[in-house]
mmCIF file of C-alpha atoms in Angstrom:
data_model
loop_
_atom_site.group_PDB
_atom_site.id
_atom_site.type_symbol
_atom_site.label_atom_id
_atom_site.label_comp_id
_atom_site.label_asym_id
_atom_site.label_seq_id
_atom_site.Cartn_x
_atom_site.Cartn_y
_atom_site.Cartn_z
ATOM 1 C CA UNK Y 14 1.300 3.568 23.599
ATOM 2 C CA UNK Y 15 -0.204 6.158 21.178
ATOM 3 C CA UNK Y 16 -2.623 8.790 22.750
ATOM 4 C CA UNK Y 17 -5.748 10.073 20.832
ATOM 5 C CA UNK Y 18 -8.472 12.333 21.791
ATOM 6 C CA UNK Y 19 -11.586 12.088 19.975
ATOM 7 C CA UNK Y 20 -14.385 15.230 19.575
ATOM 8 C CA UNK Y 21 -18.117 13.361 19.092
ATOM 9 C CA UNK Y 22 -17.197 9.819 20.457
ATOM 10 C CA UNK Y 23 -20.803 9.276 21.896
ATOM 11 C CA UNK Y 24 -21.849 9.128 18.235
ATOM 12 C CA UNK Y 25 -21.707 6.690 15.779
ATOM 13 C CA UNK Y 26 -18.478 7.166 13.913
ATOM 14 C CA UNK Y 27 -17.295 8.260 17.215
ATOM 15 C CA UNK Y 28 -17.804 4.988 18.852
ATOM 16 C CA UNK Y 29 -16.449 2.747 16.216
ATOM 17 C CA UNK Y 30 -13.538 4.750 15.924
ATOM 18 C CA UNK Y 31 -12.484 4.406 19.903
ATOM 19 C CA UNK Y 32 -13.460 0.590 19.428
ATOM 20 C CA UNK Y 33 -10.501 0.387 16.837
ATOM 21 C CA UNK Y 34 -7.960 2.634 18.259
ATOM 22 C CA UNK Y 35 -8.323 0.851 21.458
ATOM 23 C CA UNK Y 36 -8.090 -2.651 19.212
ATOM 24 C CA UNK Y 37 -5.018 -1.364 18.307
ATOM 25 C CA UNK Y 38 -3.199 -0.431 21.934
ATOM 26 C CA UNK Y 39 -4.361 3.149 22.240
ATOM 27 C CA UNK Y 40 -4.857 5.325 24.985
ATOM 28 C CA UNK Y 41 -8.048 6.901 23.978
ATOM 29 C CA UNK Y 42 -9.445 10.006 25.307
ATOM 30 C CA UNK Y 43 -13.477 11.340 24.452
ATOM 31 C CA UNK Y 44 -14.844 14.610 24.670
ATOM 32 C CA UNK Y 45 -18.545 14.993 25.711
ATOM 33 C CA UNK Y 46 -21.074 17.386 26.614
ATOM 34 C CA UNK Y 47 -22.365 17.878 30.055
ATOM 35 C CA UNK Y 48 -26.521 16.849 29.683
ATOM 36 C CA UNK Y 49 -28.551 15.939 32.621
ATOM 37 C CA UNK Y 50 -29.172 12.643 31.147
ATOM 38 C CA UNK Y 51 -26.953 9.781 29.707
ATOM 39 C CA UNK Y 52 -26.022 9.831 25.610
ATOM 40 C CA UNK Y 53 -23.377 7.337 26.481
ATOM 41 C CA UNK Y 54 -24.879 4.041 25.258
ATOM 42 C CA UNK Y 55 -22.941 3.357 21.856
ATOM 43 C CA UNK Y 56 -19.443 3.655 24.240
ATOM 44 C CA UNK Y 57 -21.232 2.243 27.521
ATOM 45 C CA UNK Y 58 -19.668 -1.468 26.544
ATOM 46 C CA UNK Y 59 -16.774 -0.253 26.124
ATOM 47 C CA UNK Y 60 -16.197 -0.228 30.600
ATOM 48 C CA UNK Y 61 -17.284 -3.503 30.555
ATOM 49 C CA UNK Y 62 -15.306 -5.407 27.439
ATOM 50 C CA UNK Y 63 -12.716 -7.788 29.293
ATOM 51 C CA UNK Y 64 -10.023 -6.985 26.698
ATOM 52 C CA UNK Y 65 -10.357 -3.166 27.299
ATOM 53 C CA UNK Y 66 -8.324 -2.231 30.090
ATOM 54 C CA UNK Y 67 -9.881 1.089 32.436
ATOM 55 C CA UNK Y 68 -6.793 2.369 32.108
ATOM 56 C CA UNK Y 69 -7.033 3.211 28.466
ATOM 57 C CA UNK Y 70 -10.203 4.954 27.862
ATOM 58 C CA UNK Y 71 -11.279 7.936 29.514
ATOM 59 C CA UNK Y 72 -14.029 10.523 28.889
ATOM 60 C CA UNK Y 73 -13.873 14.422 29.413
ATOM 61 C CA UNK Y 74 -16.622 17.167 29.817
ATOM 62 C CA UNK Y 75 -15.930 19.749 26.909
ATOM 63 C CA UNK Y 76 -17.359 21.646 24.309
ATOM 64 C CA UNK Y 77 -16.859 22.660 20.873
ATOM 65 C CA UNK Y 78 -17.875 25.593 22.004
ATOM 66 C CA UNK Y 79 -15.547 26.282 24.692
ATOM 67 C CA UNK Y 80 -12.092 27.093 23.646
ATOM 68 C CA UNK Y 81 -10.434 27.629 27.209
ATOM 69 C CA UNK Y 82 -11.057 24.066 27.819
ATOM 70 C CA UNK Y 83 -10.048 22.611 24.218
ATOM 71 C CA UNK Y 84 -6.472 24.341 25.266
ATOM 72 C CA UNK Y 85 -6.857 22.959 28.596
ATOM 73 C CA UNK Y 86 -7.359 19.059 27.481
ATOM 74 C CA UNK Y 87 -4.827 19.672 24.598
ATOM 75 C CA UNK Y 88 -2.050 20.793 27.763
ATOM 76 C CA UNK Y 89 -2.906 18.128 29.704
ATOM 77 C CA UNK Y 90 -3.293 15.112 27.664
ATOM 78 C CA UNK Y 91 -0.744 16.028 24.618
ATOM 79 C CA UNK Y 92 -2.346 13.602 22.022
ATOM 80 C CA UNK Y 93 -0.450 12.719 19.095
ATOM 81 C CA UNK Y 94 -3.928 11.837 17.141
ATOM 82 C CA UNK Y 95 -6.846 14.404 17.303
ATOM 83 C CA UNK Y 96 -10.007 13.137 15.557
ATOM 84 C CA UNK Y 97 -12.686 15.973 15.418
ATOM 85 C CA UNK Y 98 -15.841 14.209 14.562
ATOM 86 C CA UNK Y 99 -18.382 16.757 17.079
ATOM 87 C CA UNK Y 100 -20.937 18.534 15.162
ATOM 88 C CA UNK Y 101 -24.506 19.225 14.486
ATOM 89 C CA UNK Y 102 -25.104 16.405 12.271
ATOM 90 C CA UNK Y 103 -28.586 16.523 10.621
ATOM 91 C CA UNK Y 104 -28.524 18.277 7.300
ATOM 92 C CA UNK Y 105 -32.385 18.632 7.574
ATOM 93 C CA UNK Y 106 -32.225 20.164 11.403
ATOM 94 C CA UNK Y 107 -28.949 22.395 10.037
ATOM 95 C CA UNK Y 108 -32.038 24.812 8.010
ATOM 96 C CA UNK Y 109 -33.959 25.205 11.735
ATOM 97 C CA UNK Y 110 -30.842 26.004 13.396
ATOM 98 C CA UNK Y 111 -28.159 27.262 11.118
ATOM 99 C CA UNK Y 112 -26.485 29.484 13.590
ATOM 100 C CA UNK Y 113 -25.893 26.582 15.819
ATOM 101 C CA UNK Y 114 -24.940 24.396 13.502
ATOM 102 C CA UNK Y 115 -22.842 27.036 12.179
ATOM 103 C CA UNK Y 116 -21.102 27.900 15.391
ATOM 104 C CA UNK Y 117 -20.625 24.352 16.534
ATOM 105 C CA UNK Y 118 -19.516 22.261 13.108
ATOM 106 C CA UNK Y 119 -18.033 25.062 11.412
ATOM 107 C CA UNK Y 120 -16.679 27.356 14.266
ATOM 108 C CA UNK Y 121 -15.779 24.352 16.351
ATOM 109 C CA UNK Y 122 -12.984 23.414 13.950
ATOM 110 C CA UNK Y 123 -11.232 26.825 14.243
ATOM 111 C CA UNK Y 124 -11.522 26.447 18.051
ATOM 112 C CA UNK Y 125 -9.707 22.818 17.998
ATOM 113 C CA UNK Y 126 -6.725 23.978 15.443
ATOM 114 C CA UNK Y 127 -6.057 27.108 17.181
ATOM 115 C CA UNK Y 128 -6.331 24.869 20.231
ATOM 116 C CA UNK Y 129 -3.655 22.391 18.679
ATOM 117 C CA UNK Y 130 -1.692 25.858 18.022
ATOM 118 C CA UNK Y 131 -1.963 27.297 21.840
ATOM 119 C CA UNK Y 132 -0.730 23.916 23.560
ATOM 120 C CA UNK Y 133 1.773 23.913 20.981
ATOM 121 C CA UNK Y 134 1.367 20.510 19.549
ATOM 122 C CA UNK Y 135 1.497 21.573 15.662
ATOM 123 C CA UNK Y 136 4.673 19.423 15.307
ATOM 124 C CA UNK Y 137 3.282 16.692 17.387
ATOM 125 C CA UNK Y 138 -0.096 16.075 16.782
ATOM 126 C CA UNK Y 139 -1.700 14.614 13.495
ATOM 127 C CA UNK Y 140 -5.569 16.171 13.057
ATOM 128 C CA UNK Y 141 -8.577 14.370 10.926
ATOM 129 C CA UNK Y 142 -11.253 16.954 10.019
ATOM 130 C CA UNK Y 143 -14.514 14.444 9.557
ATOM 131 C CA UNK Y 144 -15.709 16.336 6.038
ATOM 132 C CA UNK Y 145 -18.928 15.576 4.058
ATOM 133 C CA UNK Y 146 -19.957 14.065 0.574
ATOM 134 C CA UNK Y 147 -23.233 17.194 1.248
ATOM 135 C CA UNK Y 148 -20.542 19.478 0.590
ATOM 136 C CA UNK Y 149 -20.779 18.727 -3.098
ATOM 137 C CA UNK Y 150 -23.904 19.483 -2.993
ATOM 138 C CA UNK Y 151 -25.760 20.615 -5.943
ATOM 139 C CA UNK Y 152 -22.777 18.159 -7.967
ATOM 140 C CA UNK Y 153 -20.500 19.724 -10.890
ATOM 141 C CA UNK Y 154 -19.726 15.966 -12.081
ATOM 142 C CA UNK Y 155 -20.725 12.453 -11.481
ATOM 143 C CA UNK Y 156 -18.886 10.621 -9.631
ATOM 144 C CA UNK Y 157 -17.088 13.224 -6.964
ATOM 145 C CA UNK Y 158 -13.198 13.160 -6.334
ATOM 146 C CA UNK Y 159 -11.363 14.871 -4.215
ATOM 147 C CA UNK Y 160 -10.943 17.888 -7.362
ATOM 148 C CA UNK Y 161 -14.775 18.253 -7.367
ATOM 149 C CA UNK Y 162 -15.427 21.621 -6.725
ATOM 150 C CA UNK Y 163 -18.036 21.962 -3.702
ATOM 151 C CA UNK Y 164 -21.863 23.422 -4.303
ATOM 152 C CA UNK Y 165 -23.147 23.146 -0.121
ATOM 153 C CA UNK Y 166 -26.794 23.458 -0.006
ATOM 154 C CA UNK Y 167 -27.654 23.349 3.535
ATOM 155 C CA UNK Y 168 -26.070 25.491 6.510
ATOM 156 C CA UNK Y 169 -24.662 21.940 7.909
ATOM 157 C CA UNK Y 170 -22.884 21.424 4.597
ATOM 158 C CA UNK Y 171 -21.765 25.315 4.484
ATOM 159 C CA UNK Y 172 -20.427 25.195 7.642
ATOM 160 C CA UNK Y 173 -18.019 21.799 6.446
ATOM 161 C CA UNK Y 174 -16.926 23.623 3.542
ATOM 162 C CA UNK Y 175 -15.640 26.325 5.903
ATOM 163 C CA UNK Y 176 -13.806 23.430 8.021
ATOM 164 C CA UNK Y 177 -12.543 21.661 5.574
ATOM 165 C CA UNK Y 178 -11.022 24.952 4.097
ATOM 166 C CA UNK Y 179 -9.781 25.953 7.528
ATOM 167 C CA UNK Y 180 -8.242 22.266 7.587
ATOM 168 C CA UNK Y 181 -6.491 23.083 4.732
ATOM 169 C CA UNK Y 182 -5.384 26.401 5.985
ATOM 170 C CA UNK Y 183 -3.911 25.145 9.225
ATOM 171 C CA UNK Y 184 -1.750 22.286 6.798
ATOM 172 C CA UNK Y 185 -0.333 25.009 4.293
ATOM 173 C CA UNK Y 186 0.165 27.751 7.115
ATOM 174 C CA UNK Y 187 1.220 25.896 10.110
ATOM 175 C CA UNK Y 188 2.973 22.583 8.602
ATOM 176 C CA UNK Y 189 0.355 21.209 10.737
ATOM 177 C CA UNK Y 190 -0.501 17.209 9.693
ATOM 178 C CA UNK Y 191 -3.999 17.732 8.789
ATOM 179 C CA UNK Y 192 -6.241 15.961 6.789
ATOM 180 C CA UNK Y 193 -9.454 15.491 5.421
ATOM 181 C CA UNK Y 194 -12.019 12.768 4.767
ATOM 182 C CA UNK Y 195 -14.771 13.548 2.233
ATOM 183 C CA UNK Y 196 -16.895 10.759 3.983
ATOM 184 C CA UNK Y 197 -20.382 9.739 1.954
ATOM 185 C CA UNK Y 198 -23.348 8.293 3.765
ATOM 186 C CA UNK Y 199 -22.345 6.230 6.269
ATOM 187 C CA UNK Y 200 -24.425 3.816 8.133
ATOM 188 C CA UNK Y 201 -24.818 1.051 10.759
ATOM 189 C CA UNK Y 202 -26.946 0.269 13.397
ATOM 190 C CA UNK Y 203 -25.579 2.717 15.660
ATOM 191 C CA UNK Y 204 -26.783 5.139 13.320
ATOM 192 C CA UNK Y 205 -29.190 8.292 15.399
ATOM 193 C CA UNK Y 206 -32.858 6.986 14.622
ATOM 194 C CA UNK Y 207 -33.671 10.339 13.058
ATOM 195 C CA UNK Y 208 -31.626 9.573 10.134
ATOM 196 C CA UNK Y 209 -33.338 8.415 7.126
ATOM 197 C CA UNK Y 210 -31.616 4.825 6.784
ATOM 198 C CA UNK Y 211 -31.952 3.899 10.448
ATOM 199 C CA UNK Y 212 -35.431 5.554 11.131
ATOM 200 C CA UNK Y 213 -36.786 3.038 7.995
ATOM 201 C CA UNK Y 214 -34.833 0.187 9.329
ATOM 202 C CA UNK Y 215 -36.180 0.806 12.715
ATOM 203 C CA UNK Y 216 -39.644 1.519 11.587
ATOM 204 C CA UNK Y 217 -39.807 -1.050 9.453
ATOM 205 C CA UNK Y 218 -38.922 -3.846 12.186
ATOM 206 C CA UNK Y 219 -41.361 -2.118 14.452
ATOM 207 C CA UNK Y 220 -44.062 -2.453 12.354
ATOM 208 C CA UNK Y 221 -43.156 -6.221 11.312
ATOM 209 C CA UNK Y 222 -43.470 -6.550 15.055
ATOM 210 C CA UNK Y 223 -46.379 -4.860 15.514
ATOM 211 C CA UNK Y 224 -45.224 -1.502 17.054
ATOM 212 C CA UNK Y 225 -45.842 0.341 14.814
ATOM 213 C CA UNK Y 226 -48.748 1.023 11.558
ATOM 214 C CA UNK Y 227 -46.934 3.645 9.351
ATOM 215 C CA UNK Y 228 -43.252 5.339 8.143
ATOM 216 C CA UNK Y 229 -43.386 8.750 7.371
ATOM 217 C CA UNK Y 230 -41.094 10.265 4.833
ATOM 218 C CA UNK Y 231 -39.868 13.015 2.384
ATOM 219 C CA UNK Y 232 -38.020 12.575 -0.853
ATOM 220 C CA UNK Y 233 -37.686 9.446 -2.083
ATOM 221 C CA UNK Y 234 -36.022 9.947 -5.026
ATOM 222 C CA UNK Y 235 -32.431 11.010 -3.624
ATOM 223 C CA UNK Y 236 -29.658 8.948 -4.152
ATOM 224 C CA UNK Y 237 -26.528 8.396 -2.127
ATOM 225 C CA UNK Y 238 -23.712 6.492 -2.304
ATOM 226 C CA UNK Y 239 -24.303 4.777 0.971
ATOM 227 C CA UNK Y 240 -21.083 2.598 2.748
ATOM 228 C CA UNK Y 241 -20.610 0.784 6.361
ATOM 229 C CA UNK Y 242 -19.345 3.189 9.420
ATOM 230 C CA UNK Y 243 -17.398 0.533 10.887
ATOM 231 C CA UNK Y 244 -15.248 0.221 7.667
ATOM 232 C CA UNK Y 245 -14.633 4.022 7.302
ATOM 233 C CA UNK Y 246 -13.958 4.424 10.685
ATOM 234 C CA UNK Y 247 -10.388 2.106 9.235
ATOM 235 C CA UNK Y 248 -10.155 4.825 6.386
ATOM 236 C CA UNK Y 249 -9.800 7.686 8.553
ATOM 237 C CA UNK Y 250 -7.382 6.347 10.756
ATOM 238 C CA UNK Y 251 -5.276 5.526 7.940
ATOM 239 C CA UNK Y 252 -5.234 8.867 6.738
ATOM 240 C CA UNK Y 253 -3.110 10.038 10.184
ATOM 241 C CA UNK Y 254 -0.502 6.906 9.666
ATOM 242 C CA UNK Y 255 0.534 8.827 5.850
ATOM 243 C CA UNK Y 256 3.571 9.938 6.043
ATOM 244 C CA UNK Y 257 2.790 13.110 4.549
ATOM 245 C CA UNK Y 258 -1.366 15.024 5.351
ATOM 246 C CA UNK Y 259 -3.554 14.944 2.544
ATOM 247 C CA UNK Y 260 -7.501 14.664 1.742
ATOM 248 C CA UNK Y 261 -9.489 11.639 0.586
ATOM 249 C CA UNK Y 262 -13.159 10.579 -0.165
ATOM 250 C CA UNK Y 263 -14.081 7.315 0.950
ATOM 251 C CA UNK Y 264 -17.313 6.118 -0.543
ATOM 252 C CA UNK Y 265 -18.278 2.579 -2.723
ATOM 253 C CA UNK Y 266 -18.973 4.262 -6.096
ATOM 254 C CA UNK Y 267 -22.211 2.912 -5.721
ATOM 255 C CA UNK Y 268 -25.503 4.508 -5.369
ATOM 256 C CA UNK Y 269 -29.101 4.123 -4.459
ATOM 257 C CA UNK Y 270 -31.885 6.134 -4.012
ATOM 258 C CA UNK Y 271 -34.214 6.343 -0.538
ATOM 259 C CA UNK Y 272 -37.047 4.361 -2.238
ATOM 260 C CA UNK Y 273 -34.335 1.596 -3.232
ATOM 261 C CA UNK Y 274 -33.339 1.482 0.475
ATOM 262 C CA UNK Y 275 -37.463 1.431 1.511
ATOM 263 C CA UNK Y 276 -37.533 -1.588 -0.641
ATOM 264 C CA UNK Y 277 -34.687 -3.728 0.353
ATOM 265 C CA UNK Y 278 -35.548 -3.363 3.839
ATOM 266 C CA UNK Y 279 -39.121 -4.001 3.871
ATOM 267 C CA UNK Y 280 -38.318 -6.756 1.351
ATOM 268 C CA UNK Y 281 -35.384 -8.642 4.140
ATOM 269 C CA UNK Y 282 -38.881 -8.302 5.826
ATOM 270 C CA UNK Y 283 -41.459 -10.074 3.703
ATOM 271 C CA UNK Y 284 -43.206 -7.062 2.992
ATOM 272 C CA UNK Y 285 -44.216 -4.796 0.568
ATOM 273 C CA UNK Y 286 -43.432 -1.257 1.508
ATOM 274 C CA UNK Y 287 -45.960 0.764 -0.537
ATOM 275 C CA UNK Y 288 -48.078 -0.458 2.006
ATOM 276 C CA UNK Y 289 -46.341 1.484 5.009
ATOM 277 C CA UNK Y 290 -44.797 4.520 3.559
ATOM 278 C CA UNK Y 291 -46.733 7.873 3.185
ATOM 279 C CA UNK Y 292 -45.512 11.167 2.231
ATOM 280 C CA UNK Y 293 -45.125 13.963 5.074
ATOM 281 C CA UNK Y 294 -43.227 17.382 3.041
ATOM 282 C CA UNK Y 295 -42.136 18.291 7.161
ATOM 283 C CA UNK Y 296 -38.966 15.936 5.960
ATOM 284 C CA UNK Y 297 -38.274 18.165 2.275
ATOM 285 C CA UNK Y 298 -35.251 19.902 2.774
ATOM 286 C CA UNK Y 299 -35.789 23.600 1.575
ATOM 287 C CA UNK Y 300 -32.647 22.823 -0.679
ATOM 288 C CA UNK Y 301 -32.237 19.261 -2.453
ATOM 289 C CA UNK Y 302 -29.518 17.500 -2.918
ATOM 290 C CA UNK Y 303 -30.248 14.905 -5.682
ATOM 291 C CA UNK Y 304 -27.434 12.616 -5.994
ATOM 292 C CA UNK Y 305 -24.010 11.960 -4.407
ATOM 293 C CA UNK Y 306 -21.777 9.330 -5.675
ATOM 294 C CA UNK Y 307 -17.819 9.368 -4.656
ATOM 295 C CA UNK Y 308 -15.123 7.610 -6.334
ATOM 296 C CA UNK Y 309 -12.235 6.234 -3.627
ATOM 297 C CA UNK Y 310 -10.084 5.612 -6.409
ATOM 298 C CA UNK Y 311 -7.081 7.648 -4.167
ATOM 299 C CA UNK Y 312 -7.920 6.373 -1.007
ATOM 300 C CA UNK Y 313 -7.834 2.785 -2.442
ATOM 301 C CA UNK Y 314 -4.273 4.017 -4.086
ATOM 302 C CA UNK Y 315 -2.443 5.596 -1.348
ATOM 303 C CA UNK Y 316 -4.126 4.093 1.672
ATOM 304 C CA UNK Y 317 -4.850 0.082 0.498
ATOM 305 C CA UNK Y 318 -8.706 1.419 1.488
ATOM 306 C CA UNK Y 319 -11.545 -0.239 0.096
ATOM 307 C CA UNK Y 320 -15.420 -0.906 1.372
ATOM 308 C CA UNK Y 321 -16.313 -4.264 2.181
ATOM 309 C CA UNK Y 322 -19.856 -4.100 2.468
ATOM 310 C CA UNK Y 323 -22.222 -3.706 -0.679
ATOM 311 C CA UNK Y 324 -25.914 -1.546 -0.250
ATOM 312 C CA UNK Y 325 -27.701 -4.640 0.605
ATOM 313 C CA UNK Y 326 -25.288 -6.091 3.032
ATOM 314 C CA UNK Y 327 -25.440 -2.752 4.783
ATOM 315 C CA UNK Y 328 -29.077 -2.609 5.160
ATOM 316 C CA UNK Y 329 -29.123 -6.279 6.167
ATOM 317 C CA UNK Y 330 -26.711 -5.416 9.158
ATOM 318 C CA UNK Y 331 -29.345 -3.224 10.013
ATOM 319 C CA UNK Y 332 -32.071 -4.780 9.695
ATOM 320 C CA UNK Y 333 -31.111 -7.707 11.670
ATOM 321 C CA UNK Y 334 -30.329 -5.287 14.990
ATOM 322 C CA UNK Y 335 -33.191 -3.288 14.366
ATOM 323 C CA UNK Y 336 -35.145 -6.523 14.581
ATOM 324 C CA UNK Y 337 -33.664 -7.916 18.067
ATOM 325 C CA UNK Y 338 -34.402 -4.017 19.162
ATOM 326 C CA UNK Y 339 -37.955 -4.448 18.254
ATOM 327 C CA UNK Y 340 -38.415 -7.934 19.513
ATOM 328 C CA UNK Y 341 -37.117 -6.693 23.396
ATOM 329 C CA UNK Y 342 -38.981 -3.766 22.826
ATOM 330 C CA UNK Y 343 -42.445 -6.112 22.059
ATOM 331 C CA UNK Y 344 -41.348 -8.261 25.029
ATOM 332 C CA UNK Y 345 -41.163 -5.451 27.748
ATOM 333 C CA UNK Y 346 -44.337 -4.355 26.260
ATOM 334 C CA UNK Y 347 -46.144 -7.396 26.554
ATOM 335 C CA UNK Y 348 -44.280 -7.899 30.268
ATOM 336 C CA UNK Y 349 -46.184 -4.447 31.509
ATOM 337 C CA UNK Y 350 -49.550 -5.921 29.893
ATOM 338 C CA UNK Y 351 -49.065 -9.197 32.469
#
């Protein structure tokens, strides 16, 4: 039985990843931060699946931030996968709190490979570094590969550059098996409700419902190259099975911008969403970036990886949780009315 220990399970790649590692006879160990309330609920089913065993999944308190207790875990579990997925996500929340997000997705890298080098697992262990299509940035050429050079413009997507650099580092100094994965947007319904794609399927289910009158939003005219989570969650467990570490961008070649994404969702709907949409510039990133399109043509080569989902079989996943969510949500609030 392999052993893996996963930074950021409680999130959403984080969640889908443990649900396939586990699918596939892992041991699987999380990492989460201490919080005086839950932010368990995308792994809470996990406990209760019948084909899960208890003795296969177990959570730890930890920290990104904490490097005694990275070396700690990495002594006393001795995984042979390490999946570092923890970070401060938002791009837009990176510009209100770049030190943070600095310290914790950037920093927190170094702290997990020297980590990996204290317990002295470098021969051992194999290490995924979850990278970003917002590295690229302000883009040098349409679509991005793996050769693109990067043009960040946001602290979140400064501080990946730094880890994915590091990532390489640690492979060409240490033999360590590290790789990368240049992941573009990636959604489900798991996705945090503060991101763009799930806060307008959300809202938009809430106000077929009748929860909700308006969607507030910034730029509309970004594109992204927009894929399912579930699916990449595949591609970067892949990347550890290579014989040899390298790094990969998984995307669908495909992209859309926000206002496409407004109108297939209102539209699965029956509704027209110039009627719900208004501007708010709280949600304009000080720093654009316009248009992100990735080519998996090596992924698809050297790890048989390939999206299944298209843009508007993605949003109608969605859209078709978001509208059970709404329709419990409208019958508690109708039960409290009685």
């Amino acid at each position: 039985m392999k052993k893996a220990l996963i930074t950021g399970i409680t999130g959403q790649d984080g969640s889908y990843l443990a649900e396939l590692l586990l699918d596939k006879g892992y041991e699987v160990h999380g990492i989460i931060r201490r919080s005086s309330s839950f932010n368990t609920e995308r792994i809470d089913h996990l406990y209760t699946d019948p084909h899960i065993s208890n003795s296969k999944f177990f959570l730890h308190y930890g920290d990104l931030a904490d490097p005694v207790n990275l070396v700690k875990l990495l002594y006393d579990l001795n995984p042979e996968e390490i999946y570092n997925l923890g970070a401060q996500s938002h791009v837009r929340v990176s510009f209100d709190i770049p030190e943070y997000t600095g310290d914790v997705t950037g920093v927190g890298t170094v702290r997990i490979l020297e980590a990996i080098r204290e317990a002295g697992m470098v021969k051992k262990a194999r290490f995924y570094q979850a990278a970003s299509s917002e590295m690229f940035g302000k883009v040098q050429e349409v679509p991005q590969t793996e050769t693109t050079p990067f043009w960040p413009r946001s602290p979140y997507a400064c501080a990946k550059v730094y880890s994915y650099w590091l990532t390489v580092n640690y492979r060409e100094s240490y033999n360590l098996h590290a790789s990368n994965g240049i992941l573009f947007n990636h959604e489900s319904p798991r996705r945090g409700e503060t991101f763009v794609t799930r806060k307008i399927t959300r809202a938009a289910t809430r106000i077929k419902m009748g929860l909700q009158d308006k969607l507030y939003l910034g730029n509309l005219d970004a594109k992204r190259d927009w894929g399912y989570a579930k699916e990449y969650c595949e591609g970067m467990w892949l990347m550890l099975q290579q014989d040899n570490p390298d790094d990969y961008v998984l995307a669908t070649n495909d992209t859309h911008s926000v206002k496409e994404f407004c109108e297939e969702t209102f539209a699965l709907l029956d509704m027209d969403y110039e009627e719900y949409i208004e501007y708010d510039k709280r949600y304009e990133r000080p720093a654009e970036v316009e248009l992100l399109i990735g080519d998996p043509a090596k992924a698809r080569k050297q790890l048989a990886w390939e999206p299944q989902t298209d843009f508007k079989g993605l949003i109608r996943i969605m859209v078709e949780a978001d509208l059970q969510l709404a329709k419990r949500e409208l019958a508690i609030k109708q039960a409290s009315i009685i």
